[in-house]
PDB file of C-alpha atoms in Angstrom:
ATOM      1  CA  MET A  27     242.034 -92.516 -71.960  1.00 81.00           C
ATOM      2  CA  GLU A  28     241.266 -95.400 -74.327  1.00 86.00           C
ATOM      3  CA  ASN A  29     242.895 -98.709 -73.304  1.00 88.00           C
ATOM      4  CA  TYR A  30     243.378 -97.418 -69.731  1.00 91.00           C
ATOM      5  CA  GLU A  31     242.776-100.005 -67.026  1.00 93.00           C
ATOM      6  CA  VAL A  32     239.610 -99.395 -64.971  1.00 92.00           C
ATOM      7  CA  ILE A  33     239.637 -99.795 -61.186  1.00 91.00           C
ATOM      8  CA  THR A  34     236.427 -99.410 -59.172  1.00 92.00           C
ATOM      9  CA  SER A  35     235.902 -97.723 -55.791  1.00 91.00           C
ATOM     10  CA  ASP A  36     236.163-101.138 -54.105  1.00 90.00           C
ATOM     11  CA  GLU A  37     239.648-101.589 -55.664  1.00 91.00           C
ATOM     12  CA  GLN A  38     238.522-104.214 -58.195  1.00 89.00           C
ATOM     13  CA  LYS A  39     240.049-104.357 -61.671  1.00 92.00           C
ATOM     14  CA  LEU A  40     237.040-104.088 -63.913  1.00 91.00           C
ATOM     15  CA  GLY A  41     238.386-103.992 -67.452  1.00 92.00           C
ATOM     16  CA  ARG A  42     239.544-101.412 -69.994  1.00 93.00           C
ATOM     17  CA  VAL A  43     238.188 -98.200 -71.466  1.00 93.00           C
ATOM     18  CA  VAL A  44     237.262 -98.871 -75.103  1.00 93.00           C
ATOM     19  CA  GLU A  45     235.760 -95.505 -76.073  1.00 92.00           C
ATOM     20  CA  ILE A  46     234.082 -92.331 -74.933  1.00 91.00           C
ATOM     21  CA  LYS A  47     230.523 -91.583 -76.070  1.00 90.00           C
ATOM     22  CA  GLY A  48     228.987 -88.277 -75.073  1.00 87.00           C
ATOM     23  CA  ASP A  49     229.103 -87.916 -71.300  1.00 89.00           C
ATOM     24  CA  ASN A  50     229.954 -91.598 -70.774  1.00 92.00           C
ATOM     25  CA  VAL A  51     233.064 -93.729 -70.699  1.00 93.00           C
ATOM     26  CA  ILE A  52     232.516 -97.177 -72.225  1.00 93.00           C
ATOM     27  CA  VAL A  53     234.164 -99.929 -70.196  1.00 93.00           C
ATOM     28  CA  GLU A  54     234.675-103.457 -71.553  1.00 93.00           C
ATOM     29  CA  HIS A  55     235.124-106.284 -69.080  1.00 89.00           C
ATOM     30  CA  GLY A  56     234.996-110.048 -68.911  1.00 84.00           C
ATOM     31  CA  MET A  57     237.379-112.819 -69.934  1.00 82.00           C
ATOM     32  CA  LEU A  58     235.497-115.024 -72.385  1.00 85.00           C
ATOM     33  CA  HIS A  59     232.182-113.235 -72.688  1.00 87.00           C
ATOM     34  CA  LYS A  60     233.032-109.546 -72.917  1.00 90.00           C
ATOM     35  CA  THR A  61     230.381-106.982 -72.045  1.00 92.00           C
ATOM     36  CA  ARG A  62     230.386-103.217 -72.331  1.00 93.00           C
ATOM     37  CA  HIS A  63     228.882-100.787 -69.856  1.00 93.00           C
ATOM     38  CA  ALA A  64     228.654 -97.012 -69.880  1.00 93.00           C
ATOM     39  CA  VAL A  65     229.877 -95.083 -66.842  1.00 94.00           C
ATOM     40  CA  PRO A  66     229.082 -91.342 -66.605  1.00 93.00           C
ATOM     41  CA  LYS A  67     232.215 -89.179 -66.672  1.00 93.00           C
ATOM     42  CA  VAL A  68     231.309 -87.621 -63.318  1.00 92.00           C
ATOM     43  CA  PHE A  69     232.288 -90.947 -61.702  1.00 93.00           C
ATOM     44  CA  VAL A  70     235.618 -91.199 -63.541  1.00 93.00           C
ATOM     45  CA  LYS A  71     239.016 -89.949 -62.348  1.00 93.00           C
ATOM     46  CA  THR A  72     241.913 -90.344 -64.785  1.00 90.00           C
ATOM     47  CA  ASP A  73     245.494 -91.026 -63.722  1.00 82.00           C
ATOM     48  CA  GLY A  74     247.479 -90.496 -66.932  1.00 75.00           C
ATOM     49  CA  SER A  75     250.864 -91.357 -65.427  1.00 81.00           C
ATOM     50  CA  ASP A  76     249.767 -94.920 -64.601  1.00 85.00           C
ATOM     51  CA  GLU A  77     247.265 -95.179 -67.477  1.00 89.00           C
ATOM     52  CA  VAL A  78     244.534 -96.011 -64.987  1.00 93.00           C
ATOM     53  CA  VAL A  79     240.963 -94.814 -64.682  1.00 92.00           C
ATOM     54  CA  ARG A  80     239.537 -94.893 -61.166  1.00 93.00           C
ATOM     55  CA  LEU A  81     235.793 -95.010 -60.694  1.00 93.00           C
ATOM     56  CA  THR A  82     233.987 -93.587 -57.692  1.00 93.00           C
ATOM     57  CA  VAL A  83     231.366 -96.344 -57.963  1.00 93.00           C
ATOM     58  CA  SER A  84     231.531-100.055 -57.129  1.00 92.00           C
ATOM     59  CA  GLU A  85     232.002-102.986 -59.458  1.00 92.00           C
ATOM     60  CA  ASP A  86     228.487-104.260 -58.673  1.00 93.00           C
ATOM     61  CA  LEU A  87     226.932-100.949 -59.680  1.00 93.00           C
ATOM     62  CA  VAL A  88     228.754-100.937 -63.016  1.00 93.00           C
ATOM     63  CA  GLU A  89     227.921-104.574 -63.749  1.00 91.00           C
ATOM     64  CA  SER A  90     224.231-104.008 -63.012  1.00 93.00           C
ATOM     65  CA  SER A  91     224.097-100.964 -65.318  1.00 92.00           C
ATOM     66  CA  PRO A  92     222.487-101.135 -68.785  1.00 90.00           C
ATOM     67  CA  LYS A  93     224.730-102.861 -71.313  1.00 91.00           C
ATOM     68  CA  VAL A  94     225.994-101.080 -74.389  1.00 92.00           C
ATOM     69  CA  GLU A  95     224.736-103.109 -77.324  1.00 87.00           C
ATOM     70  CA  ASP A  96     225.378-102.424 -81.014  1.00 86.00           C
ATOM     71  CA  GLY A  97     227.434 -99.396 -79.977  1.00 84.00           C
ATOM     72  CA  THR A  98     224.410 -97.433 -78.795  1.00 87.00           C
ATOM     73  CA  VAL A  99     224.149 -95.905 -75.345  1.00 89.00           C
ATOM     74  CA  ASP A 100     220.775 -95.102 -73.817  1.00 88.00           C
ATOM     75  CA  GLU A 101     221.975 -92.010 -71.967  1.00 88.00           C
ATOM     76  CA  LYS A 102     218.737 -91.491 -70.012  1.00 88.00           C
ATOM     77  CA  GLU A 103     218.707 -95.082 -68.809  1.00 90.00           C
ATOM     78  CA  VAL A 104     222.380 -94.902 -67.803  1.00 90.00           C
ATOM     79  CA  ALA A 105     221.785 -91.629 -65.926  1.00 89.00           C
ATOM     80  CA  ARG A 106     218.732 -93.110 -64.201  1.00 88.00           C
ATOM     81  CA  HIS A 107     220.725 -96.190 -63.151  1.00 90.00           C
ATOM     82  CA  TYR A 108     223.460 -94.055 -61.574  1.00 88.00           C
ATOM     83  CA  GLY A 109     220.956 -91.697 -59.937  1.00 86.00           C
ATOM     84  CA  LEU A 110     221.765 -88.620 -61.997  1.00 85.00           C
ATOM     85  CA  ALA A 111     219.213 -85.870 -62.630  1.00 76.00           C
ATOM     86  CA  ALA A 112     219.432 -86.347 -66.407  1.00 71.00           C
ATOM     87  CA  GLY A 113     217.713 -89.715 -65.957  1.00 62.00           C
ATOM     88  CA  ASP A 114     214.467 -88.266 -64.601  1.00 66.00           C
ATOM     89  CA  PRO A 115     212.269 -86.360 -67.013  1.00 64.00           C
ATOM     90  CA  ALA A 116     210.658 -83.140 -65.840  1.00 62.00           C
ATOM     91  CA  PRO A 117     207.354 -83.854 -64.088  1.00 58.00           C
ATOM     92  CA  GLU A 118     204.132 -83.191 -65.922  1.00 63.00           C
ATOM     93  CA  THR A 119     202.507 -79.925 -64.938  1.00 60.00           C
ATOM     94  CA  GLU A 120     198.884 -79.765 -63.934  1.00 61.00           C
ATOM     95  CA  GLY A 121     196.413 -76.941 -64.385  1.00 61.00           C
ATOM     96  CA  TYR A 122     197.094 -73.443 -65.587  1.00 65.00           C
ATOM     97  CA  GLY A 123     199.484 -72.218 -62.945  1.00 65.00           C
ATOM     98  CA  GLU A 124     196.909 -71.382 -60.284  1.00 66.00           C
ATOM     99  CA  LEU A 125     198.166 -71.525 -56.731  1.00 60.00           C
ATOM    100  CA  ARG A 126     196.347 -73.332 -53.967  1.00 67.00           C
ATOM    101  CA  PRO A 127     195.962 -71.477 -50.646  1.00 64.00           C
ATOM    102  CA  ASP A 128     198.364 -73.888 -48.941  1.00 68.00           C
ATOM    103  CA  ASP A 129     200.946 -73.683 -51.751  1.00 70.00           C
ATOM    104  CA  PRO A 130     204.377 -72.640 -50.433  1.00 68.00           C
ATOM    105  CA  ALA A 131     204.830 -70.502 -53.545  1.00 67.00           C
ATOM    106  CA  VAL A 132     202.153 -68.058 -52.331  1.00 68.00           C
ATOM    107  CA  SER A 133     203.794 -64.729 -51.544  1.00 74.00           C
ATOM    108  CA  ALA A 134     203.393 -62.800 -48.307  1.00 75.00           C
ATOM    109  CA  GLU A 135     201.543 -60.084 -50.239  1.00 76.00           C
ATOM    110  CA  GLN A 136     199.028 -62.610 -51.575  1.00 76.00           C
ATOM    111  CA  GLN A 137     198.492 -63.956 -48.057  1.00 76.00           C
ATOM    112  CA  GLU A 138     197.896 -60.425 -46.724  1.00 78.00           C
ATOM    113  CA  LEU A 139     195.319 -59.736 -49.459  1.00 77.00           C
ATOM    114  CA  ARG A 140     193.468 -62.978 -48.733  1.00 76.00           C
ATOM    115  CA  SER A 141     193.327 -62.272 -45.013  1.00 80.00           C
ATOM    116  CA  GLY A 142     192.000 -58.745 -45.557  1.00 81.00           C
ATOM    117  CA  VAL A 143     195.146 -56.970 -44.391  1.00 81.00           C
ATOM    118  CA  GLU A 144     196.509 -54.121 -46.459  1.00 81.00           C
ATOM    119  CA  PRO A 145     199.717 -55.361 -48.126  1.00 79.00           C
ATOM    120  CA  SER A 146     202.832 -53.750 -46.700  1.00 80.00           C
ATOM    121  CA  ALA A 147     203.890 -52.380 -50.114  1.00 80.00           C
ATOM    122  CA  GLN A 148     200.565 -50.542 -50.464  1.00 82.00           C
ATOM    123  CA  ARG A 149     200.774 -49.334 -46.867  1.00 81.00           C
ATOM    124  CA  ARG A 150     204.272 -47.896 -47.465  1.00 82.00           C
ATOM    125  CA  ALA A 151     203.108 -46.186 -50.675  1.00 82.00           C
ATOM    126  CA  ARG A 152     200.116 -44.664 -48.880  1.00 79.00           C
ATOM    127  CA  ILE A 153     202.369 -43.360 -46.093  1.00 78.00           C
ATOM    128  CA  ARG A 154     204.833 -41.874 -48.615  1.00 79.00           C
ATOM    129  CA  GLU A 155     202.025 -40.096 -50.408  1.00 77.00           C
ATOM    130  CA  GLY A 156     200.869 -38.604 -47.121  1.00 68.00           C
ATOM    131  CA  HIS A 157     197.462 -40.303 -46.959  1.00 58.00           C
ATOM    132  CA  SER A 158     197.812 -41.438 -43.371  1.00 54.00           C
ATOM    133  CA  GLU A 159     198.272 -40.085 -39.935  1.00 54.00           C
ATOM    134  CA  ALA A 160     201.919 -39.466 -40.482  1.00 50.00           C
ATOM    135  CA  GLY A 161     204.169 -36.788 -39.127  1.00 52.00           C
ATOM    136  CA  PRO A 162     207.345 -35.423 -40.642  1.00 55.00           C
ATOM    137  CA  HIS A 163     209.476 -37.924 -42.531  1.00 57.00           C
ATOM    138  CA  GLY A 164     206.554 -40.364 -42.863  1.00 54.00           C
ATOM    139  CA  ARG A 165     206.564 -41.349 -39.184  1.00 59.00           C
ATOM    140  CA  GLN A 166     203.252 -42.161 -37.597  1.00 60.00           C
ATOM    141  CA  ILE A 167     202.028 -39.691 -34.962  1.00 60.00           C
ATOM    142  CA  ILE A 168     201.208 -41.422 -31.711  1.00 66.00           C
ATOM    143  CA  PRO A 169     198.506 -39.601 -29.804  1.00 65.00           C
ATOM    144  CA  ALA A 170     199.108 -38.740 -26.156  1.00 68.00           C
ATOM    145  CA  ASP A 171     197.751 -41.112 -23.533  1.00 69.00           C
ATOM    146  CA  PRO A 172     194.374 -39.687 -22.379  1.00 68.00           C
ATOM    147  CA  HIS A 173     194.840 -41.259 -18.916  1.00 70.00           C
ATOM    148  CA  GLU A 174     197.944 -39.236 -18.135  1.00 71.00           C
ATOM    149  CA  GLY A 175     197.620 -35.863 -16.585  1.00 62.00           C
ATOM    150  CA  PRO A 176     198.992 -32.623 -18.031  1.00 59.00           C
TER     151      PRO A 176
END
């Protein structure tokens, strides 16, 4: 892929691939004052028959990306510039893992306990053990309607 011509998504000739570092392709462009920029491989499509690399990003996005200086690539900064998940560090956690009542991670069982309702898992266990008004096969017995005649 080195020395392949680089064409951006807006069909602009950007420069040439000079090397590959980690998950990035290093592109050199410019006539008199050459600059190098890293482009994540996920935005690179290689056409070996024409010795061309096509990018799925625009020329402006590449030119505004962090420059590669002294051969070092700041991979987090490059990922952040292109909007990749690797550019954002994991958020700091707060507390000791306690859940707030309005937290969407609260389970249905926890909500039942808080509201004073017997959790369905406990209710099913109680029915299986025969500690309820249950008939054969664990089915609840429904008493006859006292308002109906014999």
